[in-house]
GROMACS .gro file of C-alpha atoms in nm:
model
  464
    1MET     CA    1  11.534   8.856  20.895
    2SER     CA    2  11.606   9.218  20.985
    3VAL     CA    3  11.355   9.439  21.166
    4GLN     CA    4  11.301   9.641  20.846
    5GLU     CA    5  11.243   9.325  20.639
    6TYR     CA    6  10.996   9.200  20.900
    7LEU     CA    7  10.805   9.530  20.895
    8ASP     CA    8  10.806   9.543  20.514
    9LYS     CA    9  10.671   9.187  20.492
   10HIS     CA   10  10.388   9.248  20.736
   11LEU     CA   11  10.303   9.584  20.579
   12LEU     CA   12  10.276   9.414  20.240
   13SER     CA   13  10.052   9.144  20.389
   14ARG     CA   14   9.823   9.407  20.534
   15LYS     CA   15   9.801   9.589  20.201
   16ILE     CA   16   9.711   9.264  20.023
   17GLU     CA   17   9.440   9.197  20.281
   18ASP     CA   18   9.306   9.552  20.236
   19ALA     CA   19   9.299   9.506  19.859
   20VAL     CA   20   9.106   9.175  19.885
   21ASN     CA   21   8.853   9.330  20.122
   22ALA     CA   22   8.810   9.627  19.888
   23ALA     CA   23   8.745   9.391  19.596
   24VAL     CA   24   8.479   9.209  19.796
   25ARG     CA   25   8.309   9.533  19.895
   26ALA     CA   26   8.313   9.657  19.538
   27LYS     CA   27   8.175   9.324  19.406
   28SER     CA   28   8.426   9.357  19.123
   29PRO     CA   29   8.361   9.135  18.818
   30ASP     CA   30   8.739   9.097  18.781
   31PRO     CA   31   8.877   9.076  19.137
   32VAL     CA   32   9.230   8.994  19.025
   33LEU     CA   33   9.255   9.311  18.815
   34PHE     CA   34   9.085   9.511  19.091
   35ILE     CA   35   9.334   9.387  19.350
   36ALA     CA   36   9.629   9.458  19.118
   37ASN     CA   37   9.513   9.816  19.060
   38HIS     CA   38   9.443   9.864  19.429
   39MET     CA   39   9.792   9.740  19.518
   40ARG     CA   40   9.950   9.963  19.257
   41LYS     CA   41   9.790  10.266  19.418
   42ALA     CA   42   9.865  10.147  19.772
   43VAL     CA   43  10.238  10.088  19.725
   44SER     CA   44  10.426  10.417  19.718
   45SER     CA   45  10.666  10.481  19.432
   46VAL     CA   46  11.026  10.573  19.494
   47ILE     CA   47  11.288  10.725  19.269
   48THR     CA   48  11.457  10.433  19.095
   49LYS     CA   49  11.684  10.604  18.842
   50ILE     CA   50  11.799  10.949  18.733
   51LYS     CA   51  11.963  11.008  18.397
   52ALA     CA   52  12.083  11.348  18.273
   53ARG     CA   53  12.201  11.472  17.935
   54GLN     CA   54  12.307  11.791  17.760
   55ILE     CA   55  12.054  11.952  17.524
   56LEU     CA   56  12.031  12.292  17.357
   57ASP     CA   57  11.811  12.578  17.472
   58SER     CA   58  11.626  12.827  17.251
   59ARG     CA   59  11.947  13.023  17.190
   60GLY     CA   60  12.137  12.715  17.073
   61ILE     CA   61  12.333  12.712  17.400
   62PRO     CA   62  12.366  12.391  17.608
   63THR     CA   63  12.151  12.327  17.911
   64VAL     CA   64  12.061  12.027  18.128
   65GLU     CA   65  11.779  11.779  18.077
   66VAL     CA   66  11.686  11.507  18.325
   67ASP     CA   67  11.485  11.185  18.305
   68LEU     CA   68  11.372  11.076  18.651
   69PHE     CA   69  11.221  10.729  18.688
   70THR     CA   70  10.982  10.582  18.944
   71ASN     CA   71  10.770  10.267  18.913
   72LYS     CA   72  10.498  10.500  18.782
   73GLY     CA   73  10.707  10.593  18.478
   74MET     CA   74  10.960  10.844  18.348
   75PHE     CA   75  10.938  11.219  18.420
   76ARG     CA   76  11.142  11.465  18.215
   77ALA     CA   77  11.249  11.820  18.293
   78SER     CA   78  11.502  12.073  18.168
   79ALA     CA   79  11.662  12.380  18.320
   80PRO     CA   80  11.607  12.720  18.157
   81SER     CA   81  11.907  12.947  18.143
   82GLY     CA   82  11.981  13.315  18.104
   83ASP     CA   83  12.262  13.565  18.113
   84PRO     CA   84  12.411  13.555  18.464
   85SER     CA   85  12.325  13.885  18.630
   86GLY     CA   86  12.545  13.895  18.935
   87MET     CA   87  12.652  13.770  19.273
   88TYR     CA   88  12.304  13.734  19.420
   89GLU     CA   89  12.172  13.451  19.203
   90ALA     CA   90  12.252  13.080  19.205
   91PHE     CA   91  12.551  12.963  19.000
   92GLU     CA   92  12.504  12.804  18.658
   93LEU     CA   93  12.780  12.546  18.613
   94ARG     CA   94  12.944  12.539  18.268
   95ASP     CA   95  13.258  12.363  18.151
   96GLY     CA   96  13.450  12.668  18.031
   97ASP     CA   97  13.631  12.490  17.749
   98LYS     CA   98  13.627  12.752  17.472
   99GLY     CA   99  13.682  12.482  17.213
  100VAL     CA  100  13.346  12.317  17.291
  101TYR     CA  101  13.027  12.522  17.250
  102LEU     CA  102  13.244  12.833  17.313
  103GLY     CA  103  13.282  12.729  17.677
  104ASN     CA  104  12.910  12.684  17.738
  105SER     CA  105  12.883  12.305  17.752
  106VAL     CA  106  12.733  12.159  18.070
  107THR     CA  107  12.886  11.811  18.089
  108ARG     CA  108  13.015  11.878  18.443
  109ALA     CA  109  12.661  11.955  18.560
  110VAL     CA  110  12.532  11.646  18.378
  111ASN     CA  111  12.798  11.429  18.542
  112ASN     CA  112  12.712  11.573  18.882
  113ILE     CA  113  12.356  11.446  18.835
  114ASN     CA  114  12.452  11.105  18.701
  115GLU     CA  115  12.730  11.040  18.951
  116LYS     CA  116  12.635  11.229  19.269
  117ILE     CA  117  12.275  11.351  19.283
  118SER     CA  118  12.128  11.024  19.157
  119LYS     CA  119  12.301  10.828  19.434
  120ALA     CA  120  12.164  11.066  19.696
  121LEU     CA  121  11.805  11.057  19.573
  122ILE     CA  122  11.743  10.699  19.459
  123GLY     CA  123  11.493  10.539  19.698
  124MET     CA  124  11.333  10.869  19.800
  125ASP     CA  125  10.958  10.931  19.781
  126PRO     CA  126  10.896  11.177  19.493
  127THR     CA  127  10.603  11.338  19.677
  128LEU     CA  128  10.841  11.469  19.944
  129GLN     CA  129  10.963  11.766  19.741
  130SER     CA  130  11.117  11.962  20.026
  131GLN     CA  131  11.320  11.660  20.140
  132ILE     CA  132  11.447  11.596  19.787
  133ASP     CA  133  11.545  11.959  19.740
  134GLN     CA  134  11.712  11.975  20.080
  135ALA     CA  135  11.909  11.660  20.006
  136MET     CA  136  12.056  11.828  19.697
  137ILE     CA  137  12.127  12.151  19.886
  138ASP     CA  138  12.305  11.953  20.159
  139LEU     CA  139  12.502  11.761  19.898
  140ASP     CA  140  12.614  12.085  19.731
  141LYS     CA  141  12.714  12.259  20.056
  142THR     CA  142  12.753  12.605  19.897
  143GLU     CA  143  12.532  12.912  19.928
  144LYS     CA  144  12.501  12.963  19.551
  145LYS     CA  145  12.482  12.594  19.447
  146SER     CA  146  12.818  12.635  19.278
  147GLU     CA  147  12.948  12.285  19.352
  148LEU     CA  148  12.678  12.090  19.168
  149GLY     CA  149  12.543  12.379  18.961
  150VAL     CA  150  12.197  12.531  18.982
  151ASN     CA  151  12.128  12.397  18.631
  152ALA     CA  152  12.180  12.043  18.763
  153ILE     CA  153  11.984  12.090  19.084
  154LEU     CA  154  11.688  12.269  18.924
  155ALA     CA  155  11.639  12.016  18.644
  156VAL     CA  156  11.623  11.735  18.900
  157SER     CA  157  11.396  11.936  19.129
  158ILE     CA  158  11.145  11.999  18.850
  159ALA     CA  159  11.158  11.636  18.737
  160ALA     CA  160  11.095  11.522  19.094
  161CYS     CA  161  10.799  11.761  19.119
  162LYS     CA  162  10.649  11.606  18.806
  163ALA     CA  163  10.710  11.260  18.950
  164GLY     CA  164  10.538  11.365  19.273
  165ALA     CA  165  10.231  11.467  19.076
  166GLY     CA  166  10.245  11.137  18.890
  167GLU     CA  167  10.264  10.942  19.214
  168LYS     CA  168   9.957  11.123  19.348
  169GLU     CA  169   9.784  11.091  19.010
  170VAL     CA  170   9.695  11.460  19.006
  171PRO     CA  171   9.781  11.737  18.758
  172LEU     CA  172  10.117  11.905  18.812
  173TYR     CA  173   9.961  12.241  18.901
  174LYS     CA  174   9.745  12.072  19.166
  175HIS     CA  175  10.049  11.902  19.319
  176ILE     CA  176  10.231  12.237  19.329
  177ALA     CA  177   9.930  12.397  19.498
  178ASP     CA  178   9.934  12.117  19.757
  179LEU     CA  179  10.306  12.171  19.821
  180ALA     CA  180  10.241  12.542  19.870
  181GLY     CA  181   9.934  12.488  20.088
  182LYS     CA  182   9.723  12.699  19.852
  183PRO     CA  183   9.360  12.595  19.805
  184HIS     CA  184   9.294  12.828  19.510
  185LEU     CA  185   9.408  12.783  19.151
  186THR     CA  186   9.443  13.085  18.923
  187ILE     CA  187   9.522  13.097  18.552
  188PRO     CA  188   9.759  13.394  18.522
  189THR     CA  189   9.726  13.706  18.314
  190PRO     CA  190  10.000  13.689  18.048
  191ALA     CA  191  10.239  13.970  17.958
  192PHE     CA  192  10.323  13.913  17.590
  193THR     CA  193  10.648  14.063  17.464
  194VAL     CA  194  10.572  14.245  17.140
  195ILE     CA  195  10.878  14.468  17.097
  196SER     CA  196  11.224  14.366  17.217
  197GLY     CA  197  11.502  14.615  17.279
  198GLY     CA  198  11.791  14.630  17.520
  199LYS     CA  199  12.144  14.505  17.475
  200HIS     CA  200  12.058  14.194  17.268
  201ALA     CA  201  11.811  14.338  17.015
  202GLY     CA  202  11.920  14.474  16.677
  203ASN     CA  203  11.758  14.814  16.721
  204ASN     CA  204  11.827  15.131  16.918
  205LEU     CA  205  11.554  15.084  17.180
  206ALA     CA  206  11.720  15.115  17.521
  207ILE     CA  207  11.459  14.938  17.729
  208GLN     CA  208  11.444  14.562  17.701
  209GLU     CA  209  11.075  14.489  17.641
  210ILE     CA  210  10.740  14.640  17.562
  211MET     CA  211  10.464  14.399  17.658
  212ILE     CA  212  10.086  14.390  17.622
  213VAL     CA  213   9.873  14.262  17.909
  214PRO     CA  214   9.513  14.154  17.830
  215ILE     CA  215   9.364  14.226  18.171
  216GLY     CA  216   9.021  14.282  18.015
  217ALA     CA  217   8.992  13.926  17.882
  218ILE     CA  218   8.741  13.698  18.050
  219ARG     CA  219   8.928  13.373  17.991
  220PHE     CA  220   9.287  13.278  17.914
  221ASP     CA  221   9.206  13.155  17.564
  222GLU     CA  222   9.060  13.498  17.488
  223ALA     CA  223   9.374  13.664  17.629
  224LEU     CA  224   9.592  13.447  17.406
  225GLN     CA  225   9.384  13.536  17.102
  226MET     CA  226   9.418  13.906  17.183
  227GLY     CA  227   9.793  13.875  17.222
  228SER     CA  228   9.837  13.686  16.897
  229GLU     CA  229   9.620  13.920  16.691
  230ILE     CA  230   9.784  14.236  16.824
  231TYR     CA  231  10.129  14.084  16.770
  232TYR     CA  232  10.057  14.032  16.401
  233HIS     CA  233   9.890  14.371  16.364
  234LEU     CA  234  10.207  14.521  16.511
  235LYS     CA  235  10.422  14.343  16.253
  236ALA     CA  236  10.206  14.503  15.983
  237VAL     CA  237  10.231  14.848  16.145
  238ILE     CA  238  10.611  14.825  16.168
  239THR     CA  239  10.639  14.709  15.807
  240GLU     CA  240  10.420  14.996  15.687
  241LYS     CA  241  10.615  15.259  15.880
  242HIS     CA  242  10.970  15.125  15.881
  243GLY     CA  243  10.992  14.856  15.617
  244ALA     CA  244  11.035  14.483  15.647
  245HIS     CA  245  11.363  14.507  15.836
  246GLY     CA  246  11.221  14.653  16.153
  247CYS     CA  247  11.253  14.988  16.322
  248ASN     CA  248  11.487  15.199  16.531
  249VAL     CA  249  11.273  15.395  16.775
  250GLY     CA  250  11.286  15.529  17.126
  251VAL     CA  251  11.050  15.433  17.407
  252ASP     CA  252  10.778  15.672  17.293
  253GLY     CA  253  10.805  15.556  16.934
  254GLY     CA  254  10.780  15.193  17.032
  255LEU     CA  255  10.478  15.260  17.251
  256ASP     CA  256  10.311  15.455  16.968
  257LEU     CA  257  10.353  15.154  16.739
  258VAL     CA  258  10.198  14.924  16.997
  259LYS     CA  259   9.916  15.169  17.059
  260GLU     CA  260   9.836  15.178  16.686
  261ALA     CA  261   9.844  14.799  16.661
  262ILE     CA  262   9.598  14.774  16.952
  263SER     CA  263   9.373  15.034  16.786
  264ARG     CA  264   9.338  14.808  16.480
  265THR     CA  265   9.156  14.555  16.696
  266GLU     CA  266   8.842  14.572  16.905
  267TYR     CA  267   9.042  14.524  17.223
  268THR     CA  268   9.150  14.881  17.298
  269GLU     CA  269   8.979  14.901  17.636
  270LYS     CA  270   9.093  14.553  17.738
  271ILE     CA  271   9.468  14.584  17.683
  272SER     CA  272   9.725  14.738  17.915
  273ILE     CA  273  10.100  14.775  17.865
  274ALA     CA  274  10.399  14.667  18.071
  275LEU     CA  275  10.762  14.773  18.031
  276GLY     CA  276  11.071  14.569  18.103
  277ALA     CA  277  11.330  14.844  18.133
  278ALA     CA  278  11.633  14.641  18.250
  279ALA     CA  279  11.789  14.978  18.329
  280SER     CA  280  12.112  14.829  18.462
  281ASN     CA  281  12.208  14.777  18.098
  282PHE     CA  282  12.210  15.150  18.023
  283CYS     CA  283  12.318  15.291  18.357
  284GLN     CA  284  12.644  15.487  18.337
  285GLY     CA  285  12.749  15.575  18.690
  286THR     CA  286  12.466  15.792  18.822
  287LYS     CA  287  12.321  15.865  18.476
  288TYR     CA  288  12.106  15.663  18.237
  289ASP     CA  289  12.205  15.664  17.868
  290LEU     CA  290  11.896  15.609  17.655
  291ASP     CA  291  12.117  15.631  17.344
  292PHE     CA  292  12.358  15.361  17.459
  293LYS     CA  293  12.287  15.154  17.146
  294SER     CA  294  12.294  15.437  16.897
  295PRO     CA  295  12.596  15.441  16.663
  296ASN     CA  296  12.579  15.822  16.649
  297LYS     CA  297  12.549  15.921  17.012
  298SER     CA  298  12.470  16.286  17.058
  299GLY     CA  299  12.517  16.284  17.432
  300GLN     CA  300  12.182  16.456  17.465
  301ASN     CA  301  11.988  16.160  17.604
  302PHE     CA  302  12.163  16.109  17.937
  303LYS     CA  303  11.914  16.132  18.221
  304SER     CA  304  11.956  16.160  18.594
  305GLY     CA  305  11.753  15.944  18.827
  306GLU     CA  306  11.510  16.230  18.885
  307GLU     CA  307  11.471  16.286  18.512
  308MET     CA  308  11.405  15.915  18.463
  309ILE     CA  309  11.127  15.934  18.722
  310GLU     CA  310  10.968  16.223  18.533
  311MET     CA  311  10.997  16.026  18.208
  312TYR     CA  312  10.823  15.725  18.360
  313LYS     CA  313  10.550  15.948  18.506
  314GLU     CA  314  10.487  16.101  18.164
  315LEU     CA  315  10.479  15.761  17.994
  316CYS     CA  316  10.230  15.627  18.248
  317ALA     CA  317  10.010  15.931  18.196
  318GLU     CA  318  10.015  15.902  17.816
  319TYR     CA  319   9.995  15.523  17.774
  320PRO     CA  320   9.801  15.252  17.965
  321ILE     CA  321  10.113  15.129  18.147
  322ILE     CA  322  10.039  14.918  18.453
  323SER     CA  323  10.380  14.767  18.530
  324ILE     CA  324  10.750  14.858  18.494
  325GLU     CA  325  11.026  14.607  18.558
  326ASP     CA  326  11.367  14.725  18.681
  327PRO     CA  327  11.313  15.096  18.604
  328PHE     CA  328  11.656  15.175  18.752
  329ASP     CA  329  11.992  15.007  18.804
  330LYS     CA  330  11.993  14.703  19.031
  331GLU     CA  331  12.179  14.897  19.300
  332ASP     CA  332  11.982  15.220  19.262
  333TRP     CA  333  11.747  15.138  19.548
  334GLU     CA  334  11.652  15.497  19.625
  335HIS     CA  335  11.515  15.588  19.282
  336ILE     CA  336  11.330  15.257  19.252
  337LYS     CA  337  11.175  15.332  19.589
  338CYS     CA  338  11.074  15.681  19.474
  339ILE     CA  339  10.886  15.557  19.167
  340SER     CA  340  10.732  15.269  19.363
  341ASN     CA  341  10.598  15.509  19.622
  342LEU     CA  342  10.425  15.715  19.352
  343GLY     CA  343  10.172  15.433  19.317
  344THR     CA  344  10.122  15.495  18.945
  345CYS     CA  345  10.200  15.137  18.846
  346GLN     CA  346  10.339  14.806  18.964
  347VAL     CA  347  10.717  14.821  19.009
  348VAL     CA  348  10.878  14.481  18.956
  349GLY     CA  349  11.217  14.375  19.088
  350ASP     CA  350  11.414  14.148  18.856
  351GLU     CA  351  11.789  14.217  18.869
  352LEU     CA  352  11.716  14.419  19.183
  353LEU     CA  353  11.604  14.102  19.361
  354MET     CA  354  11.749  13.806  19.165
  355SER     CA  355  11.476  13.590  19.326
  356ASN     CA  356  11.705  13.603  19.632
  357PRO     CA  357  11.518  13.586  19.967
  358LYS     CA  358  11.767  13.820  20.135
  359ARG     CA  359  11.728  14.084  19.865
  360ILE     CA  360  11.350  14.038  19.873
  361GLU     CA  361  11.346  14.086  20.250
  362ARG     CA  362  11.549  14.406  20.220
  363ALA     CA  363  11.313  14.538  19.952
  364ILE     CA  364  11.013  14.457  20.169
  365GLN     CA  365  11.163  14.632  20.472
  366GLU     CA  366  11.259  14.941  20.272
  367ASN     CA  367  10.941  14.951  20.057
  368THR     CA  368  11.162  14.950  19.749
  369CYS     CA  369  10.933  14.779  19.497
  370ASN     CA  370  10.598  14.601  19.508
  371ALA     CA  371  10.635  14.293  19.288
  372LEU     CA  372  10.867  13.996  19.244
  373LEU     CA  373  10.983  13.861  18.910
  374LEU     CA  374  11.048  13.494  18.982
  375LYS     CA  375  11.301  13.315  18.763
  376VAL     CA  376  11.329  12.965  18.902
  377ASN     CA  377  11.689  12.914  18.792
  378GLN     CA  378  11.799  13.217  18.992
  379ILE     CA  379  11.709  13.035  19.312
  380GLY     CA  380  11.737  12.671  19.213
  381THR     CA  381  11.469  12.443  19.356
  382VAL     CA  382  11.091  12.415  19.347
  383THR     CA  383  11.076  12.437  19.727
  384GLU     CA  384  11.273  12.762  19.738
  385ALA     CA  385  11.060  12.906  19.457
  386ILE     CA  386  10.747  12.833  19.660
  387GLU     CA  387  10.903  12.997  19.965
  388VAL     CA  388  10.998  13.325  19.793
  389VAL     CA  389  10.654  13.352  19.632
  390LYS     CA  390  10.501  13.317  19.978
  391GLN     CA  391  10.747  13.579  20.107
  392ALA     CA  392  10.635  13.822  19.836
  393LYS     CA  393  10.264  13.753  19.876
  394ASP     CA  394  10.285  13.794  20.254
  395ALA     CA  395  10.416  14.145  20.184
  396ASN     CA  396  10.113  14.212  19.962
  397TRP     CA  397  10.332  14.216  19.652
  398GLY     CA  398  10.246  14.110  19.300
  399VAL     CA  399  10.423  13.804  19.160
  400VAL     CA  400  10.532  13.750  18.799
  401ILE     CA  401  10.647  13.400  18.704
  402SER     CA  402  10.902  13.451  18.428
  403HIS     CA  403  11.072  13.266  18.145
  404ARG     CA  404  11.441  13.308  18.059
  405SER     CA  405  11.618  13.407  17.740
  406GLY     CA  406  11.740  13.048  17.712
  407GLU     CA  407  11.418  12.847  17.725
  408THR     CA  408  11.327  12.487  17.641
  409GLU     CA  409  11.004  12.314  17.546
  410ASP     CA  410  10.943  12.238  17.914
  411SER     CA  411  10.614  12.402  18.018
  412PHE     CA  412  10.677  12.378  18.394
  413ILE     CA  413  10.637  12.750  18.469
  414ALA     CA  414  10.280  12.740  18.335
  415ASP     CA  415  10.182  12.484  18.599
  416LEU     CA  416  10.389  12.670  18.858
  417SER     CA  417  10.201  12.996  18.793
  418VAL     CA  418   9.863  12.823  18.828
  419GLY     CA  419   9.961  12.620  19.134
  420LEU     CA  420  10.105  12.924  19.313
  421SER     CA  421   9.820  13.149  19.197
  422SER     CA  422  10.076  13.408  19.090
  423GLY     CA  423   9.828  13.604  18.878
  424GLN     CA  424  10.094  13.702  18.625
  425ILE     CA  425  10.315  13.513  18.381
  426LYS     CA  426  10.577  13.640  18.139
  427ALA     CA  427  10.671  13.379  17.879
  428GLY     CA  428  10.766  13.590  17.579
  429ALA     CA  429  10.594  13.668  17.251
  430PRO     CA  430  10.297  13.463  17.127
  431CYS     CA  431  10.524  13.280  16.881
  432ARG     CA  432  10.812  13.024  16.881
  433GLY     CA  433  10.769  12.678  17.023
  434GLU     CA  434  10.954  12.721  17.352
  435ARG     CA  435  10.733  13.022  17.439
  436LEU     CA  436  10.408  12.876  17.311
  437ALA     CA  437  10.473  12.558  17.513
  438LYS     CA  438  10.386  12.761  17.823
  439TYR     CA  439  10.084  12.938  17.675
  440ASN     CA  440   9.947  12.619  17.520
  441GLN     CA  441   9.981  12.439  17.853
  442LEU     CA  442   9.770  12.713  18.012
  443LEU     CA  443   9.505  12.646  17.747
  444ARG     CA  444   9.505  12.279  17.847
  445ILE     CA  445   9.479  12.366  18.215
  446GLN     CA  446   9.186  12.596  18.145
  447GLU     CA  447   9.012  12.316  17.957
  448GLU     CA  448   9.083  12.068  18.235
  449LEU     CA  449   8.950  12.297  18.508
  450GLY     CA  450   8.637  12.374  18.306
  451ASP     CA  451   8.389  12.584  18.500
  452ASP     CA  452   8.636  12.598  18.790
  453ALA     CA  453   8.894  12.782  18.578
  454PHE     CA  454   8.957  13.128  18.724
  455TYR     CA  455   9.144  13.369  18.497
  456ALA     CA  456   9.318  13.645  18.693
  457GLY     CA  457   9.236  13.921  18.441
  458VAL     CA  458   9.163  14.243  18.625
  459GLU     CA  459   9.274  14.071  18.948
  460TRP     CA  460   9.622  14.025  18.799
  461ARG     CA  461   9.805  14.165  19.101
  462LYS     CA  462   9.604  14.004  19.379
  463PRO     CA  463   9.422  13.693  19.258
  464LEU     CA  464   9.234  13.466  19.494
   0.00000   0.00000   0.00000
């Protein structure tokens, strides 16, 4: 008998003795069942199997899904995906065969999980999230996770996090809070996308998103109701003014439509607005082309950085805008810093930061922006996501937990936002299953927390 076998045998004997003594103390009417349940809780689960597959995201593009097994059950997770934005984010591994899903299939990432990651993680304790994540990082050996693929690593990391919560028999958000060392739980204030523009939308709106933020709601369910009602009022407003096929408007026109939709409800004083500019998409050298989508460009809507600042100032003065995401190009640090220093609204770094700790540190040191947009697949593991949120909060920044354009039904970011007390979540419009999966999970969490549920609301930037 080896030393390990000897220790395991005696440890098991001690656990059996503890279970018998507990049954006696409890005066259980069914001591056998009591002892079995006690033993089940006493013996730690380990990862016994990991199985990955290719599924489709909300755009119909392949992504990775993982089933992770312990003796407590099966825990499933999938990796969101988006348009790669540059050299500062983790690498999404795709096959590149143009004859299969136009090159977007992810069978290499799936095989990396089934053949490499699973071997490295089987036998590990699912509650030890940082050790699991580090094991995958060490196995990959690249800075951007390009060997195994961030889509492979993240799906496993999220599945392991769910398994860790299952092992502890606590809700996922509570397990995440424990991992982060955060005693407070906060249900975030949502930013609902109500008008989409930018390079992918079929209109001429240059900026990517106009969002409504129900900071005046008292509870999350009330915030969701506000978002849904205004969303459908807006559809009616657009139909009345521009017909059933939508509208082609500028920033002001889009904001006017949203303002009118809000006015048709009783929520006018409770709703603020956020903009997702994604200005890198319409930056031309040192100028910004607000007509970049117009088929009949006049050349009259090019703006310098200084003119863009004046435009944003005017918009914030005229509309209840509290947050602007990526107001300038991702390398235009000086103009982002200028508008951030005005203090008129929250300035969020998305493509500026890429959820990259080095970029975040630079932005902190240079006072470039004052909020982080966290996209978990830009960094790649639950542990690293927790670390960059702490980095941002230590700098007194706001934190927005964000969805991606390629989403799945996985509601993980809802629990992540509560567990990390981010205060803000951006999961899209209040429609479509992959978006509502996040909002509906927040409803369940609110119900579960009961009187202890704290909705960020007016404390959206700095919750408890």
